[in-house]
Amino acid sequence: MHLYKASPADAEVVAFLSANLAFGRREQILSHIEFILSLIRQSDLTPCMWIKQGAYEKDFPCTDRSFYRMFTFTDMNNFFSGVKQILNESPSLGEFYKAAWQNASGAAQNDRAGSKLYLHQVIAAAFPVKTALVGCSKGGAAKKLNMFLRWMVRDNSPVDLGLWSAWYKKSDLLMPMDTHVIHQSVEFGLLPETASGALPSASIKNAVRLTDCMKEFFGDDPVRGDFALFGLGVNS
């Protein structure tokens, strides 16, 4: 995404793609993202225009052939088609999701019985095409979407872009819950093991619990703790 940060709309698209492919072995994640970026470069189009013009259709036809792990070429086609619909409706992912967030949070405020609403839930619900890539199971921590939001909202960071910091607060971000983060959180006593001694689940309840712990150390920037927990987990 940093290759495109001179164009925020393109950086958002590349970040969204990268986050939603971010599971499994790191080298495999990077190689598949680089493959897609190489297709975009070969087209002489920007990432946004590559999608808006439907150039992805040639490289990602609707077939059941595997592209990356359980994601098929059809899954990828559906993903790009959803982003295309967004970009045809709005100048950028950020503008689209800003409007979706304002509408959803306004509705939630009018529903006194409603539980707390999180932006990753709005992103998943507002994505216009059903695809395996963009999902948020009920009660799940949605690691990939919350990592994407960390990139979009946190600023003053060599990693994060801070493109959405004007309309979403760092203090409302949730920790991205992957195996490394969960394992290190148990090691430090930030999350309890289950009664059977297994690691706690990647649930939104545990994501909120861990985020609240991080606020004790990092104040209104709790997801800053993701760097330490993830890095320790990868290197241990």
Coordinates of N, CA and C in Angstrom, one line a residue:
M1 N 0.8 -1.2 0.0 CA 0.0 0.0 0.0 C 0.9 1.3 0.0
H2 N 2.1 1.2 0.6 CA 3.0 2.3 0.6 C 3.5 2.7 -0.8
L3 N 3.4 1.8 -1.7 CA 3.8 2.1 -3.1 C 2.9 3.0 -3.7
Y4 N 1.7 3.1 -3.2 CA 0.6 3.9 -3.8 C 0.1 5.1 -2.9
K5 N 0.9 5.4 -1.9 CA 0.4 6.3 -0.9 C 0.2 7.8 -1.4
A6 N 0.9 8.0 -2.6 CA 0.6 9.3 -3.2 C -0.8 9.5 -3.7
S7 N -1.5 8.4 -3.9 CA -2.9 8.4 -4.3 C -3.7 7.6 -3.3
P8 N -4.3 8.3 -2.3 CA -5.0 7.6 -1.2 C -6.0 6.6 -1.7
A9 N -6.8 6.9 -2.7 CA -7.8 5.9 -3.2 C -7.1 4.6 -3.6
D10 N -6.0 4.7 -4.3 CA -5.3 3.5 -4.7 C -4.7 2.8 -3.6
A11 N -4.1 3.5 -2.6 CA -3.5 2.9 -1.4 C -4.6 2.2 -0.6
E12 N -5.8 2.7 -0.5 CA -6.9 2.1 0.2 C -7.3 0.7 -0.5
V13 N -7.3 0.7 -1.8 CA -7.7 -0.5 -2.5 C -6.6 -1.6 -2.3
V14 N -5.4 -1.2 -2.4 CA -4.3 -2.2 -2.3 C -4.3 -2.7 -0.8
A15 N -4.5 -1.8 0.1 CA -4.5 -2.2 1.5 C -5.7 -3.2 1.8
F16 N -6.8 -2.9 1.2 CA -8.0 -3.7 1.4 C -7.8 -5.1 0.9
L17 N -7.2 -5.1 -0.3 CA -6.9 -6.4 -0.9 C -5.9 -7.2 -0.1
S18 N -4.8 -6.5 0.3 CA -3.8 -7.2 1.1 C -4.3 -7.7 2.4
A19 N -5.1 -6.9 3.1 CA -5.6 -7.3 4.4 C -6.5 -8.6 4.3
N20 N -7.3 -8.6 3.2 CA -8.3 -9.7 3.1 C -7.6 -11.0 2.6
L21 N -6.4 -10.9 2.1 CA -5.6 -12.1 1.8 C -4.6 -12.5 2.9
A22 N -4.6 -11.7 4.0 CA -3.6 -11.9 5.0 C -3.9 -13.0 6.0
F23 N -3.7 -14.2 5.6 CA -3.7 -15.3 6.5 C -2.8 -16.4 5.9
G24 N -2.3 -17.3 6.8 CA -1.4 -18.3 6.3 C 0.1 -17.9 6.4
R25 N 0.9 -18.5 5.6 CA 2.4 -18.2 5.6 C 2.6 -16.8 5.0
R26 N 3.5 -16.0 5.7 CA 3.7 -14.7 5.2 C 4.2 -14.6 3.8
E27 N 5.2 -15.5 3.4 CA 5.8 -15.5 2.1 C 4.7 -15.8 1.0
Q28 N 3.8 -16.7 1.4 CA 2.7 -17.0 0.4 C 1.7 -15.8 0.3
I29 N 1.4 -15.2 1.4 CA 0.6 -14.0 1.3 C 1.2 -12.9 0.4
L30 N 2.5 -12.6 0.6 CA 3.1 -11.6 -0.1 C 3.3 -12.0 -1.6
S31 N 3.5 -13.2 -1.9 CA 3.7 -13.6 -3.3 C 2.4 -13.5 -4.1
H32 N 1.3 -13.8 -3.4 CA 0.0 -13.7 -4.1 C -0.5 -12.2 -4.3
I33 N -0.1 -11.4 -3.3 CA -0.4 -9.9 -3.5 C 0.4 -9.4 -4.6
E34 N 1.7 -9.7 -4.6 CA 2.6 -9.2 -5.6 C 2.2 -9.7 -7.0
F35 N 1.7 -10.9 -7.1 CA 1.2 -11.4 -8.4 C 0.1 -10.5 -8.9
I36 N -0.9 -10.1 -8.0 CA -2.0 -9.2 -8.4 C -1.4 -7.8 -8.8
L37 N -0.5 -7.3 -8.0 CA 0.1 -6.0 -8.3 C 0.8 -6.0 -9.6
S38 N 1.5 -7.1 -9.9 CA 2.2 -7.2 -11.2 C 1.2 -7.2 -12.4
L39 N 0.0 -7.8 -12.2 CA -1.0 -7.7 -13.3 C -1.4 -6.3 -13.5
I40 N -1.6 -5.6 -12.4 CA -2.0 -4.2 -12.4 C -0.9 -3.3 -13.1
R41 N 0.3 -3.5 -12.8 CA 1.4 -2.8 -13.4 C 1.5 -3.1 -14.9
Q42 N 1.3 -4.3 -15.3 CA 1.3 -4.7 -16.7 C 0.2 -4.0 -17.5
S43 N -0.9 -3.7 -16.9 CA -2.0 -3.1 -17.6 C -1.8 -1.6 -17.8
D44 N -0.8 -1.0 -17.1 CA -0.6 0.4 -17.2 C -1.7 1.2 -16.6
L45 N -2.5 0.6 -15.7 CA -3.6 1.3 -15.1 C -3.3 1.4 -13.6
T46 N -3.9 2.3 -12.9 CA -3.8 2.4 -11.5 C -4.7 1.3 -10.9
P47 N -4.5 0.9 -9.6 CA -5.3 -0.1 -9.0 C -6.8 0.2 -9.1
C48 N -7.2 1.5 -8.9 CA -8.6 1.8 -8.9 C -9.1 1.6 -10.4
M49 N -8.4 2.1 -11.3 CA -8.8 2.0 -12.7 C -8.8 0.6 -13.2
W50 N -7.9 -0.2 -12.8 CA -7.8 -1.6 -13.1 C -9.1 -2.3 -12.7
I51 N -9.6 -1.9 -11.6 CA -10.9 -2.5 -11.1 C -12.1 -1.9 -11.8
K52 N -12.1 -0.6 -11.9 CA -13.3 0.1 -12.4 C -13.5 -0.2 -13.9
Q53 N -12.4 -0.5 -14.6 CA -12.5 -0.8 -16.1 C -12.7 -2.3 -16.3
G54 N -12.8 -3.1 -15.1 CA -13.0 -4.5 -15.3 C -11.9 -5.3 -15.8
A55 N -10.6 -4.8 -15.7 CA -9.5 -5.5 -16.3 C -9.2 -6.8 -15.6
Y56 N -9.7 -6.9 -14.3 CA -9.5 -8.1 -13.5 C -10.3 -9.3 -14.1
E57 N -11.3 -9.1 -14.9 CA -12.1 -10.1 -15.5 C -11.3 -11.1 -16.3
K58 N -10.3 -10.6 -17.0 CA -9.5 -11.5 -17.9 C -8.6 -12.4 -17.0
D59 N -8.0 -11.8 -15.9 CA -7.1 -12.6 -15.1 C -7.8 -13.4 -14.0
F60 N -9.0 -13.0 -13.7 CA -9.7 -13.8 -12.6 C -11.1 -14.2 -13.1
P61 N -11.2 -15.1 -14.1 CA -12.5 -15.6 -14.6 C -13.2 -16.3 -13.5
C62 N -14.5 -16.5 -13.6 CA -15.3 -17.2 -12.6 C -15.1 -18.7 -12.8
T63 N -14.2 -19.3 -12.0 CA -14.0 -20.7 -12.1 C -13.7 -21.2 -10.6
D64 N -13.9 -22.5 -10.4 CA -13.6 -23.0 -9.1 C -12.2 -23.4 -8.8
R65 N -11.3 -23.0 -9.8 CA -9.9 -23.2 -9.6 C -9.4 -22.4 -8.4
S66 N -8.5 -23.0 -7.6 CA -8.0 -22.3 -6.4 C -7.0 -21.2 -6.8
F67 N -7.2 -20.1 -6.2 CA -6.2 -19.0 -6.3 C -5.2 -19.0 -5.1
Y68 N -5.8 -18.9 -3.9 CA -5.0 -18.9 -2.7 C -5.7 -19.6 -1.6
R69 N -5.2 -20.8 -1.3 CA -5.8 -21.7 -0.3 C -7.3 -21.9 -0.6
M70 N -8.2 -21.6 0.3 CA -9.6 -21.9 0.0 C -10.3 -20.9 -1.0
F71 N -9.6 -19.8 -1.3 CA -10.2 -18.8 -2.2 C -10.0 -19.2 -3.6
T72 N -11.1 -19.2 -4.3 CA -11.1 -19.6 -5.8 C -11.0 -18.3 -6.6
F73 N -10.8 -18.5 -7.9 CA -10.8 -17.4 -8.9 C -12.2 -16.7 -8.8
T74 N -13.2 -17.5 -8.6 CA -14.6 -16.8 -8.5 C -14.6 -15.9 -7.3
D75 N -14.1 -16.4 -6.2 CA -14.0 -15.5 -5.0 C -13.3 -14.2 -5.2
M76 N -12.2 -14.3 -5.9 CA -11.4 -13.1 -6.2 C -12.2 -12.2 -7.2
N77 N -12.9 -12.8 -8.2 CA -13.7 -12.0 -9.1 C -14.8 -11.3 -8.4
N78 N -15.5 -12.0 -7.4 CA -16.5 -11.4 -6.6 C -16.0 -10.3 -5.8
F79 N -14.8 -10.4 -5.2 CA -14.2 -9.4 -4.4 C -14.0 -8.1 -5.3
F80 N -13.3 -8.3 -6.4 CA -13.0 -7.2 -7.3 C -14.3 -6.5 -7.8
S81 N -15.3 -7.4 -8.1 CA -16.6 -6.8 -8.5 C -17.3 -6.0 -7.5
G82 N -17.1 -6.4 -6.2 CA -17.7 -5.6 -5.1 C -17.0 -4.3 -5.0
V83 N -15.6 -4.3 -5.1 CA -14.9 -3.0 -5.0 C -15.3 -2.1 -6.2
K84 N -15.5 -2.7 -7.4 CA -15.9 -2.0 -8.5 C -17.2 -1.3 -8.3
Q85 N -18.1 -1.9 -7.7 CA -19.4 -1.3 -7.4 C -19.2 -0.1 -6.5
I86 N -18.4 -0.3 -5.5 CA -18.1 0.8 -4.5 C -17.5 2.0 -5.3
L87 N -16.5 1.7 -6.1 CA -15.8 2.8 -6.8 C -16.6 3.5 -7.9
N88 N -17.6 2.8 -8.4 CA -18.6 3.4 -9.3 C -19.6 4.3 -8.6
E89 N -19.7 4.0 -7.3 CA -20.7 4.8 -6.5 C -20.1 5.9 -5.7
S90 N -18.8 5.8 -5.4 CA -18.1 6.7 -4.6 C -16.7 6.9 -5.1
P91 N -16.1 8.0 -4.8 CA -14.7 8.3 -5.3 C -13.6 7.4 -4.7
S92 N -13.9 6.8 -3.5 CA -12.9 5.9 -2.9 C -13.6 5.0 -1.9
L93 N -12.9 4.0 -1.5 CA -13.4 3.1 -0.4 C -13.6 3.9 0.9
G94 N -12.7 4.9 1.1 CA -12.8 5.7 2.4 C -14.1 6.5 2.4
E95 N -14.4 7.1 1.3 CA -15.7 7.9 1.2 C -16.9 7.0 1.3
F96 N -16.9 5.9 0.7 CA -18.0 5.0 0.8 C -18.2 4.5 2.2
Y97 N -17.2 4.1 2.8 CA -17.3 3.5 4.2 C -17.5 4.6 5.2
K98 N -17.1 5.8 5.0 CA -17.4 6.9 5.9 C -18.9 7.2 5.9
A99 N -19.5 7.2 4.7 CA -21.0 7.4 4.6 C -21.7 6.2 5.2
A100 N -21.2 5.0 5.0 CA -21.9 3.8 5.6 C -21.8 3.8 7.1
W101 N -20.6 4.3 7.6 CA -20.5 4.3 9.1 C -21.4 5.4 9.7
Q102 N -21.4 6.5 9.1 CA -22.3 7.6 9.6 C -23.8 7.2 9.6
N103 N -24.2 6.5 8.5 CA -25.6 6.1 8.5 C -25.9 5.0 9.5
A104 N -24.9 4.0 9.7 CA -25.1 2.9 10.6 C -25.0 3.4 12.0
S105 N -24.1 4.3 12.3 CA -23.9 4.7 13.7 C -25.1 5.6 14.1
G106 N -25.6 6.4 13.2 CA -26.8 7.2 13.4 C -28.0 6.3 13.8
A107 N -28.2 5.2 13.0 CA -29.3 4.3 13.3 C -29.1 3.6 14.6
A108 N -27.8 3.3 15.0 CA -27.6 2.6 16.2 C -27.9 3.5 17.4
Q109 N -27.6 4.8 17.3 CA -27.9 5.8 18.3 C -29.4 5.9 18.6
N110 N -30.2 5.7 17.5 CA -31.6 5.7 17.7 C -32.2 4.4 18.3
D111 N -31.4 3.4 18.4 CA -31.8 2.1 18.9 C -31.2 2.0 20.3
R112 N -31.9 2.3 21.3 CA -31.3 2.3 22.7 C -31.0 1.0 23.1
A113 N -31.6 -0.1 22.6 CA -31.3 -1.4 23.0 C -30.1 -2.0 22.3
G114 N -29.6 -1.3 21.3 CA -28.6 -1.9 20.4 C -27.3 -2.0 21.2
S115 N -26.4 -3.0 20.8 CA -25.1 -3.1 21.4 C -24.1 -2.2 20.6
K116 N -22.9 -2.1 21.2 CA -21.9 -1.3 20.5 C -21.6 -1.7 19.1
L117 N -21.6 -0.7 18.2 CA -21.3 -1.0 16.8 C -19.9 -0.7 16.5
Y118 N -19.2 -1.6 15.7 CA -17.8 -1.5 15.3 C -17.8 -1.3 13.8
L119 N -16.8 -0.6 13.4 CA -16.6 -0.3 12.0 C -16.4 -1.5 11.1
H120 N -15.7 -2.5 11.6 CA -15.4 -3.7 10.8 C -16.8 -4.4 10.5
Q121 N -17.7 -4.3 11.4 CA -19.0 -4.9 11.1 C -19.8 -4.1 10.0
V122 N -19.6 -2.8 10.0 CA -20.2 -2.0 8.9 C -19.6 -2.3 7.6
I123 N -18.3 -2.4 7.6 CA -17.6 -2.7 6.3 C -18.1 -4.1 5.7
A124 N -18.1 -5.1 6.6 CA -18.6 -6.4 6.1 C -20.0 -6.3 5.6
A125 N -20.9 -5.7 6.3 CA -22.3 -5.6 6.0 C -22.6 -4.8 4.7
A126 N -21.7 -3.7 4.5 CA -22.0 -2.8 3.4 C -21.3 -3.2 2.1
F127 N -20.4 -4.2 2.2 CA -19.7 -4.7 1.0 C -20.8 -5.2 0.0
P128 N -20.9 -4.7 -1.2 CA -22.0 -5.0 -2.1 C -22.1 -6.3 -2.7
V129 N -21.1 -7.1 -2.7 CA -21.1 -8.5 -3.3 C -20.7 -9.5 -2.2
K130 N -21.4 -10.6 -2.2 CA -21.1 -11.7 -1.3 C -19.8 -12.4 -1.7
T131 N -18.8 -12.4 -0.9 CA -17.6 -13.0 -1.2 C -16.9 -13.6 0.0
A132 N -16.2 -14.7 -0.1 CA -15.6 -15.3 1.0 C -14.5 -14.4 1.6
L133 N -14.0 -13.5 0.8 CA -12.9 -12.7 1.3 C -13.3 -11.7 2.4
V134 N -14.4 -11.0 2.2 CA -14.8 -10.0 3.2 C -15.9 -10.6 4.0
G135 N -15.6 -10.9 5.2 CA -16.6 -11.5 6.1 C -16.4 -11.2 7.5
C136 N -17.5 -11.3 8.3 CA -17.5 -11.0 9.7 C -18.5 -11.9 10.3
S137 N -18.0 -13.1 10.9 CA -19.0 -14.0 11.5 C -19.5 -13.4 12.8
K138 N -20.7 -13.8 13.1 CA -21.3 -13.3 14.4 C -20.5 -13.7 15.6
G139 N -20.0 -12.7 16.3 CA -19.2 -12.9 17.5 C -17.7 -13.1 17.2
G140 N -17.3 -13.0 15.9 CA -15.9 -13.2 15.5 C -15.2 -11.9 15.6
A141 N -13.8 -12.0 15.7 CA -13.0 -10.8 15.9 C -12.6 -10.1 14.6
A142 N -12.9 -10.8 13.5 CA -12.6 -10.2 12.2 C -11.2 -9.6 12.1
K143 N -10.2 -10.5 12.3 CA -8.8 -10.0 12.3 C -8.4 -9.2 11.1
K144 N -8.8 -9.7 9.9 CA -8.3 -9.1 8.7 C -8.8 -7.7 8.6
L145 N -10.1 -7.5 8.8 CA -10.7 -6.2 8.7 C -10.2 -5.2 9.8
N146 N -9.9 -5.7 11.0 CA -9.4 -4.8 12.0 C -7.9 -4.5 11.8
M147 N -7.2 -5.4 11.1 CA -5.8 -5.0 10.7 C -5.9 -3.9 9.6
F148 N -6.8 -4.1 8.7 CA -7.0 -3.1 7.6 C -7.3 -1.7 8.3
L149 N -8.2 -1.7 9.3 CA -8.6 -0.5 9.9 C -7.4 0.1 10.7
R150 N -6.6 -0.7 11.2 CA -5.4 -0.2 11.9 C -4.5 0.6 10.9
W151 N -4.4 0.1 9.7 CA -3.6 0.8 8.7 C -4.3 2.1 8.3
M152 N -5.6 2.1 8.2 CA -6.3 3.2 7.7 C -6.5 4.4 8.7
V153 N -6.5 4.0 10.0 CA -6.8 5.0 11.1 C -5.6 5.5 11.8
R154 N -4.7 4.6 12.2 CA -3.5 5.0 13.0 C -2.7 5.9 12.1
D155 N -2.1 7.0 12.8 CA -1.2 7.9 12.1 C 0.1 8.0 12.9
N156 N 1.0 8.8 12.4 CA 2.3 9.0 13.0 C 3.0 7.6 13.2
S157 N 2.9 6.8 12.1 CA 3.5 5.4 12.2 C 4.1 5.2 10.8
P158 N 5.3 4.5 10.9 CA 5.9 4.1 9.6 C 5.2 3.0 8.8
V159 N 4.2 2.4 9.5 CA 3.5 1.3 8.8 C 2.1 1.8 8.4
D160 N 1.4 2.4 9.4 CA 0.0 2.7 9.1 C -0.1 4.1 8.4
L161 N -1.2 4.2 7.6 CA -1.3 5.3 6.7 C -2.2 6.5 7.3
G162 N -3.1 6.2 8.2 CA -3.9 7.3 8.8 C -4.8 8.0 7.9
L163 N -5.3 7.3 6.8 CA -6.1 8.0 5.8 C -7.5 8.3 6.4
W164 N -8.0 7.5 7.3 CA -9.3 7.7 7.9 C -9.4 8.3 9.3
S165 N -8.2 8.8 9.7 CA -8.1 9.3 11.0 C -9.0 10.6 11.3
A166 N -9.4 11.2 10.2 CA -10.3 12.4 10.4 C -11.7 12.1 10.8
W167 N -12.1 10.8 10.5 CA -13.5 10.5 10.8 C -13.7 9.3 11.7
Y168 N -12.6 8.6 12.0 CA -12.7 7.4 13.0 C -11.6 7.5 13.9
K169 N -11.9 7.3 15.2 CA -10.9 7.5 16.3 C -10.0 6.3 16.5
K170 N -8.7 6.5 16.8 CA -7.8 5.4 17.1 C -8.3 4.7 18.4
S171 N -8.9 5.4 19.2 CA -9.4 4.8 20.5 C -10.5 3.8 20.3
D172 N -11.1 3.8 19.1 CA -12.2 2.9 18.8 C -11.8 1.7 18.0
L173 N -10.5 1.6 17.7 CA -10.0 0.4 17.0 C -10.0 -0.8 17.9
L174 N -10.0 -2.0 17.3 CA -9.9 -3.2 18.0 C -8.6 -3.9 17.6
M175 N -8.0 -4.6 18.6 CA -6.8 -5.4 18.3 C -7.1 -6.5 17.3
P176 N -6.3 -6.6 16.2 CA -6.4 -7.7 15.3 C -6.0 -9.0 16.0
M177 N -6.9 -10.0 16.1 CA -6.7 -11.2 16.9 C -6.3 -12.3 16.0
D178 N -4.9 -12.5 15.9 CA -4.5 -13.8 15.2 C -3.8 -14.7 16.2
T179 N -3.3 -15.8 15.8 CA -2.8 -16.8 16.7 C -1.6 -16.2 17.5
H180 N -0.7 -15.5 16.8 CA 0.5 -14.9 17.5 C 0.1 -14.0 18.6
V181 N -0.9 -13.1 18.3 CA -1.3 -12.1 19.3 C -2.0 -12.8 20.5
I182 N -2.8 -13.8 20.2 CA -3.5 -14.5 21.3 C -2.5 -15.2 22.1
H183 N -1.6 -15.9 21.5 CA -0.6 -16.7 22.3 C 0.2 -15.7 23.2
Q184 N 0.7 -14.6 22.7 CA 1.5 -13.7 23.5 C 0.6 -13.1 24.6
S185 N -0.6 -12.8 24.3 CA -1.5 -12.2 25.3 C -1.7 -13.2 26.5
V186 N -1.8 -14.4 26.2 CA -1.9 -15.4 27.3 C -0.6 -15.5 28.1
E187 N 0.6 -15.5 27.3 CA 1.9 -15.5 28.0 C 2.0 -14.3 29.0
F188 N 1.5 -13.2 28.6 CA 1.7 -12.0 29.5 C 0.5 -11.8 30.5
G189 N -0.4 -12.8 30.5 CA -1.5 -12.7 31.4 C -2.6 -11.7 31.0
L190 N -2.6 -11.2 29.8 CA -3.6 -10.2 29.3 C -4.9 -10.9 29.0
L191 N -4.8 -12.2 28.6 CA -6.0 -13.0 28.3 C -5.9 -14.3 29.1
P192 N -7.0 -14.8 29.6 CA -6.9 -16.1 30.3 C -7.0 -17.3 29.4
E193 N -6.3 -18.3 29.8 CA -6.6 -19.6 29.0 C -8.0 -20.1 29.3
T194 N -8.4 -21.0 28.5 CA -9.7 -21.6 28.7 C -9.6 -22.6 29.9
A195 N -10.7 -23.1 30.3 CA -10.7 -24.1 31.4 C -9.9 -25.3 31.1
S196 N -9.9 -25.7 29.8 CA -9.2 -26.9 29.4 C -7.7 -26.6 29.1
G197 N -7.3 -25.3 29.3 CA -5.9 -25.0 29.1 C -5.6 -24.6 27.6
A198 N -6.6 -24.5 26.8 CA -6.4 -24.1 25.4 C -6.4 -22.6 25.3
L199 N -5.9 -22.1 24.1 CA -5.9 -20.7 23.9 C -7.3 -20.2 23.8
P200 N -7.5 -18.9 24.2 CA -8.9 -18.4 24.1 C -9.2 -18.2 22.6
S201 N -10.4 -18.1 22.2 CA -10.9 -18.0 20.9 C -10.7 -16.5 20.3
A202 N -10.6 -16.5 19.0 CA -10.5 -15.1 18.4 C -12.0 -14.6 18.2
S203 N -12.5 -14.2 19.3 CA -13.9 -13.7 19.4 C -13.8 -12.2 19.6
I204 N -14.9 -11.5 19.2 CA -15.0 -10.1 19.5 C -14.9 -9.7 20.9
K205 N -15.5 -10.6 21.8 CA -15.4 -10.4 23.2 C -14.0 -10.4 23.7
N206 N -13.1 -11.3 23.2 CA -11.7 -11.3 23.6 C -11.0 -10.1 22.9
A207 N -11.4 -9.8 21.7 CA -10.7 -8.6 21.1 C -11.0 -7.3 21.9
V208 N -12.2 -7.2 22.4 CA -12.5 -6.0 23.3 C -11.8 -6.1 24.6
R209 N -11.7 -7.3 25.2 CA -11.0 -7.4 26.4 C -9.5 -7.1 26.3
L210 N -8.9 -7.6 25.2 CA -7.5 -7.3 25.0 C -7.3 -5.8 24.7
T211 N -8.1 -5.2 23.9 CA -8.0 -3.8 23.5 C -8.1 -3.0 24.8
D212 N -9.0 -3.3 25.7 CA -9.1 -2.6 27.0 C -7.8 -2.7 27.8
C213 N -7.2 -3.9 27.8 CA -5.9 -4.0 28.4 C -4.9 -3.1 27.8
M214 N -4.8 -3.0 26.5 CA -3.9 -2.2 25.8 C -4.1 -0.7 26.1
K215 N -5.3 -0.3 26.4 CA -5.6 1.1 26.7 C -4.9 1.5 28.0
E216 N -4.7 0.5 28.9 CA -3.9 0.8 30.2 C -2.5 1.2 29.9
F217 N -1.9 0.7 28.8 CA -0.5 1.0 28.4 C -0.4 2.1 27.4
F218 N -1.3 2.2 26.4 CA -1.2 3.1 25.3 C -2.3 4.1 25.2
G219 N -3.1 4.2 26.2 CA -4.2 5.3 26.3 C -5.1 5.2 25.1
D220 N -5.3 6.3 24.4 CA -6.2 6.4 23.3 C -5.7 5.8 22.0
D221 N -4.6 5.1 22.1 CA -4.0 4.4 20.9 C -3.7 2.9 21.2
P222 N -4.8 2.2 21.6 CA -4.5 0.8 22.1 C -3.9 -0.1 21.1
V223 N -4.3 0.0 19.8 CA -3.8 -0.9 18.8 C -2.3 -0.8 18.5
R224 N -1.7 0.2 19.1 CA -0.2 0.3 19.0 C 0.4 -1.0 19.6
G225 N -0.3 -1.6 20.5 CA 0.2 -2.8 21.1 C 0.3 -4.0 20.2
D226 N -0.4 -3.9 19.0 CA -0.3 -5.0 18.0 C 1.1 -5.3 17.5
F227 N 1.9 -4.2 17.4 CA 3.3 -4.4 16.9 C 4.0 -5.3 17.8
A228 N 4.0 -5.1 19.1 CA 4.7 -5.9 20.1 C 4.3 -7.3 20.2
L229 N 3.0 -7.5 20.3 CA 2.4 -8.8 20.5 C 2.6 -9.7 19.2
F230 N 2.3 -9.1 18.1 CA 2.5 -9.9 16.8 C 3.9 -10.2 16.6
G231 N 4.8 -9.2 16.8 CA 6.2 -9.4 16.5 C 6.8 -10.4 17.4
L232 N 6.5 -10.4 18.7 CA 7.0 -11.4 19.6 C 6.5 -12.8 19.2
G233 N 5.2 -12.9 18.8 CA 4.7 -14.1 18.5 C 5.3 -14.8 17.2
V234 N 5.6 -13.9 16.2 CA 6.2 -14.4 15.0 C 7.7 -14.9 15.3
N235 N 8.4 -14.2 16.1 CA 9.8 -14.5 16.4 C 10.0 -15.5 17.4
S236 N 9.0 -15.9 18.1 CA 9.2 -16.9 19.2 C 8.9 -18.3 18.7

